[in-house]
Amino acid sequence: MNTDVEFHIRQNYPWTKLPANVKQSLGNSQREYEKQVLLYSIRNQLRFRNNLVRHVRKDERKYYEELLKYSRDHLMLYPYHLLLFKPVCLDMYIYRVHCQNICSESMYFHFLVQILAATMLFLPSIILV
């Protein structure tokens, strides 16, 4: 993804307020910009509210389901920060089991250790908040 496009997504610029050079890098396609907004938001596990993705995806539940699917498939940490704002529709245990299944099927056991270690480091900060 283009760094200019990322910058404007991060700053919540709608399509109408994008500079001409950024629009041109996207092929003057609003649909392409919306795809990039969705992809950026899911990759960075951003909240639905106060984010540009709420204009792209109207259904908050579907957005969070896509986010969780992407996170599971790419063995990312469970998005605990989203639990503070919106109850995510997936139990943490089910999420961990799914990640274990992926690791055991693909024989990448070191990913599982990294996931568990990072979760154990991140969990106390959530509890203390």
PDB file of C-alpha atoms in Angstrom:
ATOM      1  CA  MET A   1       0.000   0.000   0.000  1.00  0.00           C
ATOM      2  CA  ASN A   2       1.189   3.493  -0.829  1.00  0.00           C
ATOM      3  CA  THR A   3       2.434   5.507   2.167  1.00  0.00           C
ATOM      4  CA  ASP A   4       0.432   8.556   1.059  1.00  0.00           C
ATOM      5  CA  VAL A   5      -2.733   6.485   0.953  1.00  0.00           C
ATOM      6  CA  GLU A   6      -1.976   5.031   4.402  1.00  0.00           C
ATOM      7  CA  PHE A   7      -1.397   8.512   5.800  1.00  0.00           C
ATOM      8  CA  HIS A   8      -4.755   9.769   4.520  1.00  0.00           C
ATOM      9  CA  ILE A   9      -6.559   6.669   5.799  1.00  0.00           C
ATOM     10  CA  ARG A  10      -4.931   7.113   9.206  1.00  0.00           C
ATOM     11  CA  GLN A  11      -6.073  10.753   9.234  1.00  0.00           C
ATOM     12  CA  ASN A  12      -9.657   9.681   8.278  1.00  0.00           C
ATOM     13  CA  TYR A  13      -9.778  11.571   4.987  1.00  0.00           C
ATOM     14  CA  PRO A  14     -12.938  10.749   3.002  1.00  0.00           C
ATOM     15  CA  TRP A  15     -12.642  10.231  -0.753  1.00  0.00           C
ATOM     16  CA  THR A  16     -13.945  13.731  -1.487  1.00  0.00           C
ATOM     17  CA  LYS A  17     -11.133  15.403   0.493  1.00  0.00           C
ATOM     18  CA  LEU A  18      -8.233  13.381  -0.914  1.00  0.00           C
ATOM     19  CA  PRO A  19      -5.597  15.307  -2.882  1.00  0.00           C
ATOM     20  CA  ALA A  20      -5.532  14.724  -6.633  1.00  0.00           C
ATOM     21  CA  ASN A  21      -2.186  12.876  -6.593  1.00  0.00           C
ATOM     22  CA  VAL A  22      -3.499  10.317  -4.080  1.00  0.00           C
ATOM     23  CA  LYS A  23      -6.674   9.797  -6.094  1.00  0.00           C
ATOM     24  CA  GLN A  24      -4.549   9.310  -9.187  1.00  0.00           C
ATOM     25  CA  SER A  25      -2.372   6.704  -7.433  1.00  0.00           C
ATOM     26  CA  LEU A  26      -5.585   4.766  -6.772  1.00  0.00           C
ATOM     27  CA  GLY A  27      -6.633   4.998 -10.412  1.00  0.00           C
ATOM     28  CA  ASN A  28      -9.297   7.612  -9.570  1.00  0.00           C
ATOM     29  CA  SER A  29     -11.399   4.784  -8.150  1.00  0.00           C
ATOM     30  CA  GLN A  30     -13.392   5.408  -5.004  1.00  0.00           C
ATOM     31  CA  ARG A  31     -14.045   1.683  -4.790  1.00  0.00           C
ATOM     32  CA  GLU A  32     -10.273   0.981  -4.676  1.00  0.00           C
ATOM     33  CA  TYR A  33      -9.886   3.550  -1.888  1.00  0.00           C
ATOM     34  CA  GLU A  34     -12.654   1.863   0.100  1.00  0.00           C
ATOM     35  CA  LYS A  35     -10.903  -1.513  -0.316  1.00  0.00           C
ATOM     36  CA  GLN A  36      -7.675   0.022   0.970  1.00  0.00           C
ATOM     37  CA  VAL A  37      -9.507   1.581   3.944  1.00  0.00           C
ATOM     38  CA  LEU A  38     -11.022  -1.783   4.857  1.00  0.00           C
ATOM     39  CA  LEU A  39      -7.736  -3.646   4.441  1.00  0.00           C
ATOM     40  CA  TYR A  40      -5.789  -1.091   6.493  1.00  0.00           C
ATOM     41  CA  SER A  41      -8.397  -1.102   9.269  1.00  0.00           C
ATOM     42  CA  ILE A  42      -8.481  -4.896   9.493  1.00  0.00           C
ATOM     43  CA  ARG A  43      -4.694  -5.303   9.372  1.00  0.00           C
ATOM     44  CA  ASN A  44      -4.275  -2.791  12.177  1.00  0.00           C
ATOM     45  CA  GLN A  45      -7.277  -4.102  14.153  1.00  0.00           C
ATOM     46  CA  LEU A  46      -8.867  -0.669  14.362  1.00  0.00           C
ATOM     47  CA  ARG A  47     -12.135   0.051  16.110  1.00  0.00           C
ATOM     48  CA  PHE A  48     -15.219   0.535  13.992  1.00  0.00           C
ATOM     49  CA  ARG A  49     -16.208   3.777  15.658  1.00  0.00           C
ATOM     50  CA  ASN A  50     -14.108   6.890  15.119  1.00  0.00           C
ATOM     51  CA  ASN A  51     -12.609   5.305  12.028  1.00  0.00           C
ATOM     52  CA  LEU A  52     -13.079   5.788   8.303  1.00  0.00           C
ATOM     53  CA  VAL A  53     -14.149   2.158   7.924  1.00  0.00           C
ATOM     54  CA  ARG A  54     -17.592   2.974   9.338  1.00  0.00           C
ATOM     55  CA  HIS A  55     -18.343   4.773   6.041  1.00  0.00           C
ATOM     56  CA  VAL A  56     -17.144   1.792   3.997  1.00  0.00           C
ATOM     57  CA  ARG A  57     -18.740  -1.029   5.989  1.00  0.00           C
ATOM     58  CA  LYS A  58     -22.180  -0.245   7.321  1.00  0.00           C
ATOM     59  CA  ASP A  59     -22.539  -3.386   9.447  1.00  0.00           C
ATOM     60  CA  GLU A  60     -20.338  -3.224  12.537  1.00  0.00           C
ATOM     61  CA  ARG A  61     -20.793  -6.914  13.370  1.00  0.00           C
ATOM     62  CA  LYS A  62     -19.622  -8.048   9.915  1.00  0.00           C
ATOM     63  CA  TYR A  63     -16.584  -5.790  10.171  1.00  0.00           C
ATOM     64  CA  TYR A  64     -15.567  -7.351  13.492  1.00  0.00           C
ATOM     65  CA  GLU A  65     -16.153 -10.839  12.107  1.00  0.00           C
ATOM     66  CA  GLU A  66     -13.857 -10.063   9.165  1.00  0.00           C
ATOM     67  CA  LEU A  67     -11.286  -8.590  11.538  1.00  0.00           C
ATOM     68  CA  LEU A  68     -11.309 -11.701  13.719  1.00  0.00           C
ATOM     69  CA  LYS A  69     -11.097 -14.012  10.715  1.00  0.00           C
ATOM     70  CA  TYR A  70      -8.109 -12.107   9.357  1.00  0.00           C
ATOM     71  CA  SER A  71      -6.462 -12.082  12.786  1.00  0.00           C
ATOM     72  CA  ARG A  72      -6.957 -15.838  13.228  1.00  0.00           C
ATOM     73  CA  ASP A  73      -5.746 -16.678   9.742  1.00  0.00           C
ATOM     74  CA  HIS A  74      -2.619 -14.562  10.174  1.00  0.00           C
ATOM     75  CA  LEU A  75      -1.989 -15.733  13.762  1.00  0.00           C
ATOM     76  CA  MET A  76      -2.294 -12.254  15.210  1.00  0.00           C
ATOM     77  CA  LEU A  77      -2.956 -11.514  18.858  1.00  0.00           C
ATOM     78  CA  TYR A  78      -6.543 -11.593  20.006  1.00  0.00           C
ATOM     79  CA  PRO A  79      -7.777  -7.979  19.771  1.00  0.00           C
ATOM     80  CA  TYR A  80      -8.251  -7.399  23.504  1.00  0.00           C
ATOM     81  CA  HIS A  81      -8.348  -3.629  22.986  1.00  0.00           C
ATOM     82  CA  LEU A  82     -11.648  -4.055  21.148  1.00  0.00           C
ATOM     83  CA  LEU A  83     -13.248  -5.748  24.130  1.00  0.00           C
ATOM     84  CA  LEU A  84     -13.100  -2.475  26.043  1.00  0.00           C
ATOM     85  CA  PHE A  85     -15.350  -0.770  23.522  1.00  0.00           C
ATOM     86  CA  LYS A  86     -17.413  -3.411  21.781  1.00  0.00           C
ATOM     87  CA  PRO A  87     -17.951  -6.996  22.871  1.00  0.00           C
ATOM     88  CA  VAL A  88     -16.397  -9.058  20.127  1.00  0.00           C
ATOM     89  CA  CYS A  89     -18.462 -12.072  19.185  1.00  0.00           C
ATOM     90  CA  LEU A  90     -15.790 -14.700  19.709  1.00  0.00           C
ATOM     91  CA  ASP A  91     -14.608 -16.313  22.891  1.00  0.00           C
ATOM     92  CA  MET A  92     -10.877 -15.970  23.509  1.00  0.00           C
ATOM     93  CA  TYR A  93     -10.585 -19.702  24.131  1.00  0.00           C
ATOM     94  CA  ILE A  94     -12.095 -20.547  20.729  1.00  0.00           C
ATOM     95  CA  TYR A  95      -9.724 -18.050  19.125  1.00  0.00           C
ATOM     96  CA  ARG A  96      -6.707 -19.669  20.810  1.00  0.00           C
ATOM     97  CA  VAL A  97      -7.849 -23.175  19.850  1.00  0.00           C
ATOM     98  CA  HIS A  98      -8.234 -22.098  16.240  1.00  0.00           C
ATOM     99  CA  CYS A  99      -4.687 -20.690  16.258  1.00  0.00           C
ATOM    100  CA  GLN A 100      -3.419 -23.943  17.794  1.00  0.00           C
ATOM    101  CA  ASN A 101      -5.117 -25.940  15.049  1.00  0.00           C
ATOM    102  CA  ILE A 102      -3.495 -23.816  12.360  1.00  0.00           C
ATOM    103  CA  CYS A 103      -0.099 -24.216  14.021  1.00  0.00           C
ATOM    104  CA  SER A 104      -0.412 -27.964  14.421  1.00  0.00           C
ATOM    105  CA  GLU A 105      -1.595 -28.427  10.835  1.00  0.00           C
ATOM    106  CA  SER A 106       1.232 -26.369   9.406  1.00  0.00           C
ATOM    107  CA  MET A 107       3.853 -27.479  11.938  1.00  0.00           C
ATOM    108  CA  TYR A 108       4.744 -23.917  12.943  1.00  0.00           C
ATOM    109  CA  PHE A 109       4.873 -24.515  16.676  1.00  0.00           C
ATOM    110  CA  HIS A 110       7.074 -21.490  17.332  1.00  0.00           C
ATOM    111  CA  PHE A 111       4.166 -19.242  16.220  1.00  0.00           C
ATOM    112  CA  LEU A 112       1.993 -20.728  18.956  1.00  0.00           C
ATOM    113  CA  VAL A 113       4.639 -20.008  21.572  1.00  0.00           C
ATOM    114  CA  GLN A 114       4.907 -16.430  20.350  1.00  0.00           C
ATOM    115  CA  ILE A 115       1.136 -15.980  20.448  1.00  0.00           C
ATOM    116  CA  LEU A 116       0.864 -17.317  23.979  1.00  0.00           C
ATOM    117  CA  ALA A 117       3.853 -15.329  25.219  1.00  0.00           C
ATOM    118  CA  ALA A 118       2.578 -12.087  23.724  1.00  0.00           C
ATOM    119  CA  THR A 119      -0.901 -12.750  25.109  1.00  0.00           C
ATOM    120  CA  MET A 120       0.481 -13.329  28.596  1.00  0.00           C
ATOM    121  CA  LEU A 121       2.427 -10.063  28.380  1.00  0.00           C
ATOM    122  CA  PHE A 122      -0.542  -8.099  27.090  1.00  0.00           C
ATOM    123  CA  LEU A 123      -3.255  -9.549  29.339  1.00  0.00           C
ATOM    124  CA  PRO A 124      -2.125  -7.945  32.650  1.00  0.00           C
ATOM    125  CA  SER A 125      -2.268  -4.484  31.093  1.00  0.00           C
ATOM    126  CA  ILE A 126      -5.916  -5.076  30.135  1.00  0.00           C
ATOM    127  CA  ILE A 127      -6.805  -6.316  33.616  1.00  0.00           C
ATOM    128  CA  LEU A 128      -5.178  -3.309  35.290  1.00  0.00           C
ATOM    129  CA  VAL A 129      -7.071  -0.803  33.138  1.00  0.00           C
TER     130      VAL A 129
END
